[in-house]
Coordinates of C-alpha atoms in Angstrom, one line a residue:
M1400 CA -0.1 0.0 0.5
G1401 CA 2.0 3.0 -1.0
A1402 CA 1.5 6.0 1.7
P1403 CA -1.4 8.2 -0.2
A1404 CA -3.0 4.8 0.2
M1405 CA -2.0 4.9 3.9
I1406 CA -2.7 8.2 4.2
R1407 CA -6.8 7.7 2.7
A1408 CA -7.6 5.0 4.5
A1409 CA -6.0 6.0 8.0
A1410 CA -7.7 9.3 7.5
A1411 CA -11.2 7.5 6.9
L1412 CA -10.8 5.3 10.8
L1413 CA -10.3 8.6 12.0
L1414 CA -13.3 10.3 10.9
V1415 CA -15.4 7.0 12.0
A1416 CA -14.3 7.6 15.4
A1417 CA -15.6 10.8 15.4
T1418 CA -18.3 9.9 14.2
P1419 CA -21.1 10.5 15.7
A1420 CA -19.4 14.2 17.1
I1421 CA -21.1 14.8 20.6
A1422 CA -22.7 18.4 21.1
Q1423 CA -21.3 19.9 23.8
D1424 CA -20.6 23.7 24.8
G1425 CA -16.9 25.0 23.4
P1426 CA -15.2 22.1 21.7
R1427 CA -11.0 22.3 22.3
F1428 CA -9.4 24.2 20.5
C1429 CA -5.0 23.2 21.2
P1430 CA -3.7 22.9 18.8
N1431 CA 0.0 21.8 17.8
R1432 CA 1.3 24.2 15.8
P1433 CA 2.5 25.9 16.1
S1434 CA 4.7 26.2 18.6
V1435 CA 8.5 23.7 18.3
G1436 CA 7.2 22.0 21.5
T1437 CA 4.5 19.9 21.7
S1438 CA 0.7 20.2 23.3
T1439 CA -0.7 18.9 27.3
C1440 CA -4.4 18.5 24.9
I1441 CA -6.8 16.4 23.9
T1442 CA -9.2 16.3 21.2
D1443 CA -12.5 15.9 22.3
P1444 CA -13.8 12.9 20.9
G1445 CA -16.2 13.0 18.2
R1446 CA -14.2 16.6 16.4
V1447 CA -11.8 16.4 14.0
L1448 CA -8.3 18.6 13.8
V1449 CA -6.8 19.4 11.1
E1450 CA -3.4 21.6 11.2
A1451 CA -1.5 21.8 8.7
S1452 CA 2.2 24.2 7.0
G1453 CA 1.1 26.5 3.8
V1454 CA 5.1 26.3 3.9
D1455 CA 8.4 25.4 5.3
W1456 CA 11.2 26.6 4.5
Q1457 CA 15.0 25.7 6.4
R1458 CA 18.1 25.9 5.7
D1459 CA 20.8 23.6 6.3
G1460 CA 23.9 24.0 5.9
D1461 CA 24.4 24.0 1.9
A1462 CA 20.6 21.7 1.9
T1463 CA 17.6 23.5 1.7
S1464 CA 14.4 21.5 2.4
I1465 CA 11.0 23.1 1.1
L1466 CA 7.2 20.9 2.7
V1467 CA 4.3 22.0 1.2
G1468 CA 0.3 20.3 3.2
D1469 CA 2.7 18.8 5.4
L1470 CA -0.4 17.4 7.3
L1471 CA -1.3 16.4 11.4
L1472 CA -5.1 15.1 11.5
R1473 CA -5.8 14.7 14.8
T1474 CA -9.2 13.2 16.8
G1475 CA -10.5 12.1 20.3
I1476 CA -11.2 8.0 21.0
D1477 CA -11.8 9.7 24.1
D1478 CA -11.6 12.5 26.6
R1479 CA -8.0 11.5 27.4
T1480 CA -6.4 10.0 24.4
E1481 CA -6.3 11.2 20.7
A1482 CA -5.5 9.3 17.8
Q1483 CA -2.9 10.7 15.6
V1484 CA -2.1 10.5 11.0
G1485 CA 0.8 12.9 9.7
W1486 CA 2.6 13.2 6.2
T1487 CA 3.9 15.3 4.1
P1488 CA 2.1 15.2 0.2
L1489 CA 5.4 17.2 -1.4
S1490 CA 8.4 17.0 -0.1
H1491 CA 11.2 19.7 -1.5
L1492 CA 14.7 19.3 -0.9
V1493 CA 18.4 21.2 -2.8
S1494 CA 21.5 19.9 -1.5
R1495 CA 25.5 21.0 -2.5
E1496 CA 28.3 19.3 -2.7
N1497 CA 31.6 20.2 -3.7
G1498 CA 29.6 22.1 -6.3
L1499 CA 27.5 19.5 -7.1
R1500 CA 24.0 20.7 -6.9
T1501 CA 20.9 17.7 -6.6
V1502 CA 17.1 18.2 -6.0
A1503 CA 15.1 15.6 -4.7
T1504 CA 11.6 15.8 -4.3
G1505 CA 8.2 13.8 -3.3
T1506 CA 6.1 12.4 -0.3
G1507 CA 7.4 12.7 3.1
D1508 CA 7.0 9.6 5.5
V1509 CA 3.9 8.3 6.9
R1510 CA 3.3 9.4 11.3
L1511 CA 0.7 7.7 13.5
G1512 CA 0.7 8.5 17.1
I1513 CA -1.2 8.0 20.0
R1514 CA -2.1 10.9 23.1
R1515 CA -2.8 9.8 26.6
N1516 CA -3.6 12.9 28.9
L1517 CA -3.0 12.2 32.6
R1518 CA -4.3 15.4 34.2
H1519 CA -5.9 18.7 33.2
P1520 CA -6.3 17.0 29.0
D1521 CA -8.8 21.0 28.5
G1522 CA -4.5 21.7 28.7
E1523 CA -5.6 24.0 32.0
G1524 CA -4.1 24.7 34.8
L1525 CA -0.8 22.2 35.5
S1526 CA -1.6 19.7 32.5
I1527 CA 0.4 16.2 31.9
A1528 CA 1.1 14.1 28.8
I1529 CA 1.8 10.9 26.6
E1530 CA 2.5 11.0 23.8
G1531 CA 3.8 7.2 21.6
F1532 CA 4.7 7.4 18.0
A1533 CA 6.3 5.8 15.0
T1534 CA 7.3 6.8 12.0
L1535 CA 6.7 4.7 8.6
P1536 CA 9.1 5.0 6.1
T1537 CA 6.4 5.8 2.9
A1538 CA 8.4 8.9 0.9
T1539 CA 9.8 8.8 -2.4
D1540 CA 12.8 10.0 -3.9
G1541 CA 14.7 9.0 -1.2
L1542 CA 13.3 11.9 1.4
G1543 CA 12.4 10.4 4.5
R1544 CA 14.4 7.7 7.3
G1545 CA 14.2 5.2 4.9
D1546 CA 13.2 2.5 7.8
W1547 CA 10.5 3.0 10.6
S1548 CA 11.2 4.5 14.2
A1549 CA 9.5 5.6 16.9
G1550 CA 9.8 7.8 20.6
L1551 CA 7.9 8.4 23.2
V1552 CA 7.2 12.9 24.3
V1553 CA 5.8 14.2 27.5
P1554 CA 4.9 17.0 27.5
V1555 CA 3.9 19.6 30.5
S1556 CA 2.0 22.9 30.6
W1557 CA 1.1 25.2 32.8
E1558 CA -1.4 28.2 32.5
M1559 CA -1.3 30.6 34.5
G1560 CA -3.5 33.4 32.7
K1561 CA -2.7 35.5 30.5
W1562 CA 0.7 33.0 30.6
S1563 CA 2.2 30.1 29.9
L1564 CA 5.7 27.8 30.6
A1565 CA 5.6 24.5 28.6
L1566 CA 8.0 21.7 29.2
T1567 CA 8.6 18.3 26.4
G1568 CA 10.5 16.1 26.9
E1569 CA 10.9 12.8 24.3
V1570 CA 13.2 10.1 23.3
D1571 CA 13.8 8.0 20.5
A1572 CA 14.7 5.5 18.6
E1573 CA 15.7 7.6 15.6
T1574 CA 16.4 5.9 12.5
N1575 CA 20.3 6.1 10.9
A1576 CA 21.7 7.5 8.2
S1577 CA 22.1 4.4 7.1
R1578 CA 18.7 4.7 6.3
T1579 CA 18.7 0.6 8.2
G1580 CA 18.1 0.4 12.0
R1581 CA 18.6 3.3 14.4
H1582 CA 20.2 5.0 17.8
P1583 CA 19.2 6.4 20.7
A1584 CA 18.7 10.5 20.4
G1585 CA 16.6 13.3 22.3
A1586 CA 15.0 15.9 22.6
L1587 CA 13.9 18.6 25.4
T1588 CA 12.4 22.0 25.4
L1589 CA 10.8 25.0 27.3
G1590 CA 8.6 27.5 26.6
L1591 CA 7.1 30.9 27.2
G1592 CA 3.6 32.2 25.8
R1593 CA 1.7 35.1 26.7
D1594 CA -2.0 35.7 25.9
L1595 CA -1.3 39.0 23.0
A1596 CA -5.6 39.1 22.5
D1597 CA -8.3 37.5 23.1
T1598 CA -7.6 36.0 19.6
V1599 CA -4.0 35.7 19.4
T1600 CA -1.0 33.6 21.6
A1601 CA 2.7 34.0 21.4
V1602 CA 5.7 31.4 22.2
V1603 CA 9.5 31.8 22.9
E1604 CA 11.1 28.9 23.3
V1605 CA 14.5 27.0 22.9
S1606 CA 14.8 23.0 22.2
G1607 CA 17.9 21.4 22.4
R1608 CA 17.9 17.7 20.9
R1609 CA 20.7 15.0 21.2
D1610 CA 21.4 12.9 17.8
D1611 CA 23.8 9.9 19.1
D1612 CA 23.9 8.4 15.4
P1613 CA 26.3 6.0 15.3
A1614 CA 27.7 7.8 11.6
R1615 CA 28.1 11.1 13.7
A1616 CA 26.8 12.0 16.9
Q1617 CA 25.3 15.5 17.5
T1618 CA 23.7 17.9 19.0
Q1619 CA 21.5 21.1 17.5
V1620 CA 20.6 24.0 20.2
L1621 CA 17.5 26.7 18.6
T1622 CA 15.2 29.1 20.1
A1623 CA 12.3 29.7 18.0
A1624 CA 9.2 32.0 18.0
S1625 CA 5.8 31.6 17.4
I1626 CA 2.7 33.6 17.0
A1627 CA -0.7 32.3 16.4
W1628 CA -4.6 34.2 15.6
E1629 CA -7.8 33.1 16.1
V1630 CA -9.3 34.0 12.7
R1631 CA -12.8 33.2 13.7
P1632 CA -14.2 30.0 16.3
R1633 CA -12.6 27.0 16.2
M1634 CA -10.2 28.0 12.8
Q1635 CA -5.9 29.7 13.3
L1636 CA -3.5 30.6 11.5
D1637 CA 0.2 30.1 12.1
L1638 CA 3.7 31.7 11.7
L1639 CA 7.5 29.9 12.9
V1640 CA 10.6 32.1 13.2
A1641 CA 13.5 29.2 14.7
A1642 CA 17.7 29.6 14.0
G1643 CA 19.9 27.5 15.0
L1644 CA 22.3 28.9 18.3
D1645 CA 24.8 26.6 18.1
A1646 CA 26.6 24.9 14.6
Q1647 CA 25.2 21.6 13.4
A1648 CA 21.6 23.3 14.4
P1649 CA 19.3 24.7 10.7
S1650 CA 20.2 28.4 10.4
L1651 CA 16.9 29.0 10.2
R1652 CA 12.8 27.6 9.6
I1653 CA 10.3 29.2 8.9
V1654 CA 7.0 27.8 8.7
L1655 CA 3.7 29.7 7.5
G1656 CA 0.3 27.1 8.2
G1657 CA -3.4 26.7 10.0
A1658 CA -5.2 24.2 11.9
V1659 CA -9.6 24.3 11.1
L1660 CA -11.6 22.2 14.2
F1661 CA -14.3 19.9 12.5

């Protein structure tokens, strides 16, 4: 089964799980986007949250990548659990090495995830969750990892009126650069958020990642600033700008996208 067929099947399962919708006042609307860290909030049962990057541009040394339509579908299984399916329908990578320019265009890997909230599934107050995920090697033109990978994410958030603190820890079994086998990797992200208005939120973050690939172990540190605007109830537009703080991190990343709740 190819990646598009897998995505259609997974999306159909999500839509089946979301029917019939549960009638309630003020459904939760808490996208992961546009932060580097992960949300603790759970999508309501009977709802589907669609998050998408219109354009995700990144500069990393001599390589430039552009992702278009990077999708994440989230739906609640119960009040504290949600299922997730992620996929990139178009990925474009341009790299230069020893004066040789290489271009690759294709689709990305499929990511499947389950999030379970342990405290305050609406993300209010002190909220804690745990999320497991696996990435399946469905990408074309050598753009994906080439083998499966998996990880565990533990996000913690604390809402304090107009301010919020967030901490996300992650441990992974990451695919080797050789495209076969796995190695340990991990990340830690700290974020500070502020409601600028009833419908506008800004977040600044610092994130570090350690990757112990057998071919080249490295540590990356970056900082990011993002802003989200809820243009109408249950619909968001957002922007993220991230910059590397060390030589091994990507020098610049700009992401423009949004989210909508059905």
